[in-house]
Short mmCIF file of C-alpha atoms and ligand atoms in Angstrom, two decimals:
data_model
loop_
_atom_site.label_atom_id
_atom_site.label_comp_id
_atom_site.label_asym_id
_atom_site.label_seq_id
_atom_site.Cartn_x
_atom_site.Cartn_y
_atom_site.Cartn_z
CA UNK I 1 -23.12 148.13 -118.42
CA UNK I 2 -20.21 149.71 -120.23
CA UNK I 3 -17.77 149.55 -117.32
CA UNK I 4 -17.52 145.78 -117.22
CA UNK I 5 -14.72 143.25 -117.52
CA UNK I 6 -17.04 140.29 -117.87
CA UNK I 7 -16.25 139.56 -121.50
CA UNK I 8 -12.75 141.05 -121.70
CA UNK I 9 -9.49 139.21 -121.07
CA UNK I 10 -7.87 140.47 -117.90
CA UNK I 11 -4.62 141.88 -119.35
CA UNK I 12 -5.46 145.56 -118.76
CA UNK I 13 -5.96 147.21 -115.36
CA UNK I 14 -8.53 149.68 -116.63
CA UNK I 15 -9.74 152.74 -114.74
CA UNK I 16 -13.49 152.84 -114.15
CA UNK I 17 -14.08 155.59 -116.69
CA UNK I 18 -15.91 155.42 -120.00
CA UNK I 19 -14.83 158.00 -122.56
CA UNK I 20 -17.66 159.18 -124.74
CA UNK I 21 -16.11 162.04 -126.68
CA UNK I 22 -13.01 164.16 -126.97
CA UNK I 23 -12.20 167.60 -128.29
CA UNK I 24 -8.72 169.06 -128.45
CA UNK I 25 -6.99 168.62 -125.09
CA UNK I 26 -10.24 167.52 -123.40
CA UNK I 27 -11.98 164.22 -122.79
CA UNK I 28 -15.59 163.76 -121.63
CA UNK I 29 -16.96 160.80 -119.69
CA UNK I 30 -20.45 159.28 -119.64
CA UNK I 31 -21.69 162.06 -117.34
CA UNK I 32 -20.18 164.65 -119.70
CA UNK I 33 -17.61 165.57 -117.05
CA UNK I 34 -14.60 167.26 -118.65
CA UNK I 35 -11.02 166.03 -118.13
CA UNK I 36 -7.68 167.47 -119.25
CA UNK I 37 -5.82 164.78 -121.17
CA UNK I 38 -2.08 164.55 -120.45
CA UNK I 39 -1.87 160.93 -121.52
CA UNK I 40 -3.23 161.02 -125.10
CA UNK I 41 -3.93 157.30 -125.32
CA UNK I 42 -0.21 156.87 -124.74
CA UNK I 43 1.36 159.42 -127.10
CA UNK I 44 -1.16 158.90 -129.89
CA UNK I 45 -3.34 162.02 -130.03
CA UNK I 46 -0.62 164.53 -130.91
CA UNK I 47 -3.17 166.98 -132.34
CA UNK I 48 -5.62 166.33 -129.50
CA UNK I 49 -8.98 164.64 -129.89
CA UNK I 50 -11.01 164.81 -133.08
CA UNK I 51 -8.86 167.51 -134.66
CA UNK I 52 -10.94 169.00 -137.52
CA UNK I 53 -8.18 168.36 -140.08
CA UNK I 54 -7.99 164.67 -139.11
CA UNK I 55 -11.76 164.26 -139.05
CA UNK I 56 -12.03 165.88 -142.49
CA UNK I 57 -9.23 163.75 -143.94
CA UNK I 58 -10.74 160.52 -142.61
CA UNK I 59 -14.27 161.41 -143.67
CA UNK I 60 -13.31 162.44 -147.17
CA UNK I 61 -11.11 159.41 -147.73
CA UNK I 62 -13.67 156.99 -146.29
CA UNK I 63 -16.16 158.27 -148.85
CA UNK I 64 -13.71 157.55 -151.66
CA UNK I 65 -12.07 154.19 -150.85
CA UNK I 66 -11.40 152.54 -147.47
CA UNK I 67 -9.38 149.47 -148.36
CA UNK I 68 -7.61 148.30 -151.48
CA UNK I 69 -4.77 146.09 -150.21
CA UNK I 70 -1.08 146.09 -150.93
CA UNK I 71 -1.19 144.50 -154.38
CA UNK I 72 -2.19 147.94 -155.68
CA UNK I 73 -1.39 151.62 -155.22
CA UNK I 74 -3.40 154.30 -153.45
CA UNK I 75 -2.47 157.95 -153.46
CA UNK I 76 -2.50 158.60 -149.68
CA UNK I 77 -0.10 155.68 -149.11
CA UNK I 78 2.34 156.44 -151.93
CA UNK I 79 2.38 160.14 -151.00
CA UNK I 80 2.88 159.41 -147.31
CA UNK I 81 5.89 157.20 -148.03
CA UNK I 82 7.41 159.97 -150.15
CA UNK I 83 6.75 162.59 -147.46
CA UNK I 84 8.23 160.47 -144.65
CA UNK I 85 11.37 159.98 -146.74
CA UNK I 86 11.66 163.64 -147.74
CA UNK I 87 11.33 164.66 -144.09
CA UNK I 88 13.98 162.20 -142.83
CA UNK I 89 17.02 160.12 -143.80
CA UNK I 90 14.66 157.58 -145.36
CA UNK I 91 14.69 156.19 -148.88
CA UNK I 92 11.87 153.61 -148.67
CA UNK I 93 9.01 152.88 -146.26
CA UNK I 94 7.24 149.69 -145.18
CA UNK I 95 3.85 150.37 -143.59
CA UNK I 96 2.37 148.44 -140.66
CA UNK I 97 -0.67 148.70 -138.36
CA UNK I 98 1.16 149.21 -135.08
CA UNK I 99 4.45 149.92 -133.36
CA UNK I 100 5.24 146.33 -132.56
CA UNK I 101 4.73 145.36 -136.21
CA UNK I 102 7.09 148.12 -137.32
CA UNK I 103 9.68 146.64 -134.95
CA UNK I 104 9.03 143.13 -136.33
CA UNK I 105 9.62 144.47 -139.82
CA UNK I 106 12.86 146.13 -138.68
CA UNK I 107 14.12 142.91 -137.11
CA UNK I 108 13.22 140.83 -140.15
CA UNK I 109 14.82 143.36 -142.47
CA UNK I 110 18.02 143.50 -140.39
CA UNK I 111 18.26 139.71 -140.17
CA UNK I 112 17.67 139.23 -143.90
CA UNK I 113 20.31 141.84 -144.67
CA UNK I 114 22.85 139.98 -142.53
CA UNK I 115 21.52 136.44 -143.28
CA UNK I 116 20.84 135.97 -139.57
CA UNK I 117 22.65 137.45 -136.63
CA UNK I 118 22.21 138.79 -133.16
CA UNK I 119 19.80 141.59 -132.26
CA UNK I 120 21.09 143.88 -129.51
CA UNK I 121 18.70 145.93 -127.40
CA UNK I 122 19.13 148.04 -124.27
CA UNK I 123 18.00 147.62 -120.68
CA UNK I 124 14.95 149.81 -119.93
CA UNK I 125 14.00 149.49 -123.61
CA UNK I 126 10.48 148.75 -124.79
CA UNK I 127 9.69 147.68 -128.35
CA UNK I 128 6.32 145.95 -128.20
CA UNK I 129 4.47 142.75 -127.35
CA UNK I 130 4.74 140.42 -130.35
CA UNK I 131 7.46 137.78 -130.17
CA UNK I 132 10.29 139.55 -131.98
CA UNK I 133 9.64 142.92 -130.36
CA UNK I 134 9.09 141.25 -126.97
CA UNK I 135 12.40 139.41 -127.35
CA UNK I 136 14.03 142.86 -127.72
CA UNK I 137 12.22 144.13 -124.59
CA UNK I 138 14.33 142.96 -121.65
CA UNK I 139 11.74 143.12 -118.89
CA UNK I 140 11.32 139.97 -116.82
CA UNK I 141 7.63 140.47 -116.04
CA UNK I 142 6.74 140.96 -119.71
CA UNK I 143 8.94 138.19 -121.12
CA UNK I 144 8.96 135.37 -118.56
CA UNK I 145 5.33 134.16 -118.88
CA UNK I 146 5.75 133.78 -122.64
CA UNK I 147 9.02 131.87 -122.87
CA UNK I 148 10.59 130.55 -124.97
CA UNK I 149 11.33 133.79 -126.81
CA UNK I 150 12.99 134.26 -130.19
CA UNK I 151 16.64 133.15 -130.08
CA UNK I 152 19.55 135.48 -130.81
CA UNK I 153 18.53 138.50 -128.76
CA UNK I 154 20.85 140.09 -126.21
CA UNK I 155 20.22 143.10 -123.98
CA UNK I 156 22.95 145.29 -122.48
CA UNK I 157 23.17 148.25 -120.11
CA UNK I 158 22.55 151.57 -121.87
CA UNK I 159 26.20 152.67 -121.77
CA UNK I 160 28.66 153.34 -124.64
CA UNK I 161 31.06 150.72 -123.25
CA UNK I 162 28.43 147.97 -123.04
CA UNK I 163 27.20 148.61 -126.57
CA UNK I 164 30.74 148.74 -127.99
CA UNK I 165 31.59 145.47 -126.24
CA UNK I 166 28.57 143.47 -127.43
CA UNK I 167 28.42 144.41 -131.13
CA UNK I 168 30.49 142.06 -133.30
CA UNK I 169 30.63 140.45 -136.73
CA UNK I 170 27.60 138.31 -135.86
CA UNK I 171 25.39 141.30 -135.02
CA UNK I 172 22.46 142.03 -137.33
CA UNK I 173 21.25 145.16 -135.55
CA UNK I 174 21.22 147.36 -132.50
CA UNK I 175 17.73 148.61 -131.68
CA UNK I 176 17.11 151.43 -129.21
CA UNK I 177 14.72 154.25 -128.36
CA UNK I 178 16.56 157.61 -128.47
CA UNK I 179 14.24 158.54 -125.60
CA UNK I 180 13.13 155.43 -123.71
CA UNK I 181 9.44 155.98 -123.08
CA UNK I 182 7.69 153.07 -121.44
CA UNK I 183 10.31 152.63 -118.71
CA UNK I 184 9.95 156.25 -117.57
CA UNK I 185 11.34 158.71 -120.17
CA UNK I 186 15.09 158.25 -120.21
CA UNK I 187 16.91 160.44 -122.74
CA UNK I 188 19.88 158.45 -124.06
CA UNK I 189 23.21 160.32 -124.11
CA UNK I 190 24.59 161.46 -127.46
CA UNK I 191 27.74 159.61 -126.51
CA UNK I 192 25.83 156.32 -126.30
CA UNK I 193 24.23 156.93 -129.71
CA UNK I 194 27.63 157.75 -131.22
CA UNK I 195 29.10 154.57 -129.73
CA UNK I 196 26.23 152.50 -131.15
CA UNK I 197 26.68 154.12 -134.57
CA UNK I 198 30.44 153.50 -134.53
CA UNK I 199 30.06 149.87 -133.42
CA UNK I 200 27.45 149.18 -136.11
CA UNK I 201 29.62 150.82 -138.77
CA UNK I 202 32.69 148.87 -137.70
CA UNK I 203 30.92 145.49 -137.83
CA UNK I 204 28.39 146.06 -140.60
CA UNK I 205 25.36 145.91 -138.29
CA UNK I 206 22.25 148.05 -138.74
CA UNK I 207 21.38 150.77 -136.24
CA UNK I 208 17.62 150.94 -135.71
CA UNK I 209 15.88 153.68 -133.76
CA UNK I 210 12.48 152.93 -132.32
CA UNK I 211 10.77 156.33 -132.58
CA UNK I 212 7.29 154.88 -132.11
CA UNK I 213 6.80 157.08 -129.04
CA UNK I 214 9.48 159.80 -129.31
CA UNK I 215 9.09 160.53 -133.04
CA UNK I 216 6.73 162.86 -134.89
CA UNK I 217 7.35 166.03 -132.91
CA UNK I 218 6.97 164.64 -129.40
CA UNK I 219 10.48 165.79 -128.37
CA UNK I 220 10.27 169.21 -130.02
CA UNK I 221 11.98 168.03 -133.20
CA UNK I 222 10.17 166.10 -135.88
CA UNK I 223 12.44 163.10 -135.19
CA UNK I 224 14.16 162.43 -131.88
CA UNK I 225 17.39 161.52 -133.71
CA UNK I 226 17.75 165.14 -134.83
CA UNK I 227 18.76 166.17 -131.29
CA UNK I 228 21.96 164.12 -131.50
CA UNK I 229 22.53 164.19 -135.24
CA UNK I 230 23.40 160.48 -135.04
CA UNK I 231 21.41 159.05 -137.94
CA UNK I 232 20.19 155.42 -137.85
CA UNK I 233 19.84 152.98 -140.76
CA UNK I 234 16.12 152.61 -140.10
CA UNK I 235 13.49 153.92 -137.70
CA UNK I 236 10.14 152.63 -136.56
CA UNK I 237 7.12 154.92 -136.22
CA UNK I 238 3.56 154.48 -135.03
CA UNK I 239 1.51 155.92 -132.13
CA UNK I 240 0.94 159.53 -133.34
CA UNK I 241 1.37 158.67 -137.03
CA UNK I 242 -2.22 157.70 -137.87
CA UNK I 243 -3.91 160.49 -135.91
CA UNK I 244 -5.61 157.82 -133.76
CA UNK I 245 -6.04 155.21 -136.49
CA UNK I 246 -3.77 152.15 -136.48
CA UNK I 247 -0.72 152.91 -138.60
CA UNK I 248 2.98 152.23 -138.24
CA UNK I 249 5.98 152.49 -140.50
CA UNK I 250 9.50 151.23 -140.93
CA UNK I 251 11.48 154.03 -142.55
CA UNK I 252 14.58 152.58 -144.22
CA UNK I 253 17.77 154.48 -145.02
CA UNK I 254 20.20 153.39 -147.76
CA UNK I 255 21.51 150.29 -145.92
CA UNK I 256 18.02 148.84 -145.39
CA UNK I 257 16.02 150.21 -148.30
CA UNK I 258 16.69 147.41 -150.80
CA UNK I 259 16.59 144.39 -148.49
CA UNK I 260 12.93 143.36 -148.83
CA UNK I 261 11.93 141.68 -152.08
CA UNK I 262 8.44 140.68 -153.26
CA UNK I 263 6.93 138.07 -150.93
CA UNK I 264 9.36 138.68 -148.05
CA UNK I 265 6.95 140.46 -145.77
CA UNK I 266 3.48 141.95 -145.84
CA UNK I 267 0.33 142.99 -144.04
CA UNK I 268 -3.27 143.03 -145.25
CA UNK I 269 -4.42 146.35 -143.82
CA UNK I 270 -1.14 148.22 -143.53
CA UNK I 271 -0.86 151.59 -145.23
CA UNK I 272 -4.59 151.74 -145.91
CA UNK I 273 -5.80 154.94 -147.55
CA UNK I 274 -7.88 156.15 -144.58
CA UNK I 275 -5.03 155.74 -142.07
CA UNK I 276 -2.61 157.39 -144.48
CA UNK I 277 -4.98 160.30 -145.17
CA UNK I 278 -5.12 160.91 -141.41
CA UNK I 279 -1.33 160.73 -141.24
CA UNK I 280 -1.01 163.50 -143.83
CA UNK I 281 -3.05 165.78 -141.55
CA UNK I 282 -0.79 164.87 -138.61
CA UNK I 283 2.37 165.53 -140.64
CA UNK I 284 1.06 168.89 -141.87
CA UNK I 285 1.15 170.08 -138.26
CA UNK I 286 4.02 168.27 -136.57
CA UNK I 287 6.52 169.08 -139.33
CA UNK I 288 5.93 172.82 -138.91
CA UNK I 289 8.85 174.70 -137.29
CA UNK I 290 6.66 177.10 -135.28
CA UNK I 291 4.57 174.17 -133.99
CA UNK I 292 7.72 172.37 -132.86
CA UNK I 293 9.02 175.51 -131.10
CA UNK I 294 5.81 175.55 -129.06
CA UNK I 295 6.34 171.91 -128.13
CA UNK I 296 9.85 172.73 -126.92
CA UNK I 297 8.73 175.81 -124.96
CA UNK I 298 5.79 174.06 -123.32
CA UNK I 299 7.95 171.06 -122.47
CA UNK I 300 10.48 173.27 -120.71
CA UNK I 301 7.69 175.07 -118.88
CA UNK I 302 6.23 171.76 -117.73
CA UNK I 303 9.55 170.32 -116.56
CA UNK I 304 10.52 173.50 -114.68
CA UNK I 305 7.18 173.58 -112.85
CA UNK I 306 7.31 169.87 -112.00
CA UNK I 307 10.78 170.27 -110.51
CA UNK I 308 9.33 172.71 -107.94
CA UNK I 309 6.66 170.32 -106.67
CA UNK I 310 6.93 168.76 -103.21
CA UNK I 311 8.30 165.22 -103.28
CA UNK I 312 9.75 165.48 -106.78
CA UNK I 313 13.32 164.17 -106.82
CA UNK I 314 13.99 164.09 -110.57
CA UNK I 315 12.39 165.40 -113.74
CA UNK I 316 13.35 163.94 -117.11
CA UNK I 317 12.32 164.43 -120.67
CA UNK I 318 12.52 166.22 -123.94
CA UNK I 319 9.78 168.35 -125.46
CA UNK I 320 6.39 167.09 -124.30
CA UNK I 321 7.64 163.64 -123.31
CA UNK I 322 8.11 164.15 -119.60
CA UNK I 323 8.47 162.12 -116.41
CA UNK I 324 8.82 163.06 -112.75
CA UNK I 325 10.17 160.73 -110.05
CA UNK I 326 8.74 161.15 -106.56
CA UNK I 327 9.99 160.21 -103.12
CA UNK I 328 7.34 159.24 -100.56
CA UNK I 329 4.52 159.44 -103.11
CA UNK I 330 3.01 156.45 -104.92
CA UNK I 331 2.77 157.40 -108.57
CA UNK I 332 -0.07 154.94 -109.34
CA UNK I 333 -2.08 156.38 -106.42
CA UNK I 334 -1.29 159.92 -107.56
CA UNK I 335 -2.49 159.05 -111.07
CA UNK I 336 -5.72 157.66 -109.64
CA UNK I 337 -6.33 160.80 -107.57
CA UNK I 338 -5.52 163.00 -110.56
CA UNK I 339 -8.11 161.14 -112.59
CA UNK I 340 -10.91 160.89 -110.04
CA UNK I 341 -10.47 164.16 -108.13
CA UNK I 342 -8.57 166.55 -110.39
CA UNK I 343 -9.83 165.33 -113.76
CA UNK I 344 -6.34 165.17 -115.17
CA UNK I 345 -5.51 162.07 -117.21
CA UNK I 346 -1.89 161.00 -116.68
CA UNK I 347 0.04 157.76 -116.39
CA UNK I 348 2.50 156.06 -114.04
CA UNK I 349 5.38 154.08 -115.54
CA UNK I 350 6.47 152.70 -112.18
CA UNK I 351 5.83 152.93 -108.44
CA UNK I 352 7.48 156.35 -108.19
CA UNK I 353 7.29 157.74 -111.74
CA UNK I 354 4.61 159.98 -113.21
CA UNK I 355 4.68 160.26 -117.02
CA UNK I 356 3.03 163.13 -118.87
CA UNK I 357 2.36 162.93 -122.61
CA UNK I 358 0.07 165.89 -123.35
CA UNK I 359 -1.25 166.58 -126.82
CA UNK I 360 1.37 168.56 -128.73
CA UNK I 361 -1.24 171.28 -129.31
CA UNK I 362 -1.41 171.99 -125.56
CA UNK I 363 -1.24 175.70 -124.57
CA UNK I 364 1.02 177.18 -121.90
CA UNK I 365 -2.09 177.94 -119.80
CA UNK I 366 -3.07 174.28 -119.97
CA UNK I 367 0.43 173.27 -118.89
CA UNK I 368 0.04 175.56 -115.86
CA UNK I 369 -3.43 174.17 -115.24
CA UNK I 370 -2.13 170.59 -115.25
CA UNK I 371 0.63 171.50 -112.79
CA UNK I 372 -1.97 173.15 -110.50
CA UNK I 373 -4.04 169.97 -110.58
CA UNK I 374 -0.98 167.87 -109.69
CA UNK I 375 -0.14 170.31 -106.88
CA UNK I 376 -3.64 170.02 -105.44
CA UNK I 377 -3.58 166.22 -105.66
CA UNK I 378 -0.25 166.18 -103.79
CA UNK I 379 -1.58 168.58 -101.12
CA UNK I 380 -4.71 166.52 -100.56
CA UNK I 381 -2.66 163.35 -100.18
CA UNK I 382 -0.30 164.93 -97.65
C1 PLP K 1 4.18 151.73 -127.77
C2 PLP K 1 5.51 151.34 -128.27
C3 PLP K 1 5.70 150.23 -129.09
C4 PLP K 1 4.57 149.28 -129.43
O1 PLP K 1 3.59 149.88 -130.20
P1 PLP K 1 2.16 149.15 -130.36
O2 PLP K 1 1.45 150.01 -131.36
O3 PLP K 1 1.51 149.15 -129.01
O4 PLP K 1 2.41 147.79 -130.86
C5 PLP K 1 6.96 149.98 -129.59
N1 PLP K 1 7.99 150.79 -129.30
C6 PLP K 1 7.86 151.87 -128.52
C7 PLP K 1 9.03 152.75 -128.26
C8 PLP K 1 6.62 152.18 -127.95
O5 PLP K 1 6.49 153.26 -127.15
#
């Protein structure tokens, strides 16, 4: 029995589907039924499933060396760090295995730089599940069962005034997602980012962007910060970075680049050659201008079509990071119907919010197809 919770802890509410294989924008279950994937394992499969370039990179690298550890150099890792820096504001990179670990590294780096200090995060923010990242994730249901959290964290409303008021000489860092993903795709105003930048500059705090979900082409630019032009001191990456393998990164700009010294921080598997080889294949595609234009065009197409659907009261997003709020429709029930009846894989971030995170390689026809499936699911529910 594959669809069984008998030996699994109960922290996921899984759908009763077993994925057996994937190809491009499609997933196939145990009966070989085909689904259109607009969830991508939560913003991971940017190039779709089993992209030939990723499969080739992983296969080739696995035949050469799989693990060496961080007391030595491997070419895919060193090259990936250089590429991430050349493509961004970065000067140095610390690799991790996940998004939450990239956030932990950012928090540790910011606190070491300031010899302590307060970490400011924003309401509706999500930064991960380990203690530091969780302490920066001001959601009662996620935090409360695991108290006490790490001291010195404060969360404020996502407004320029609130950020300006909270940052002071005791602040190590402000951490925020330029587009808040997990809470339902909220694009932060440029004005808020400028206020955060100004407050950090005034008080010597570090500005950290969590681009774990919104980075790497998802918003139609390689990095979400490019939309505002407000550059952080560090950014966290993961999700799409490893092409489906576990890989994260803390990209450090000049203020953060020279903080870590030997022994300060580390991770056994992080930056492994196979993960990094896969990441090169991802970067080859998502850093391409024509590819990013397609992401922008398809994102606009998707948002415009969603806005026309019955019951939709608001559509938010940037590029192919999209959410629609409904009135009188349960988003979790809609997601279930989409999966079981329409064979469209999507996700609900709340009782009224549908989130769509298609592969960035999606075609305009597939965008239209997904909207048709949502339309049919809404009609059948009515
Ligand atoms: C998913 C996510 C994380 C956590 O990443 P994991 O790899 O699940 O630890 C952190 N920040 C943001 C913005 C995310 O979307």
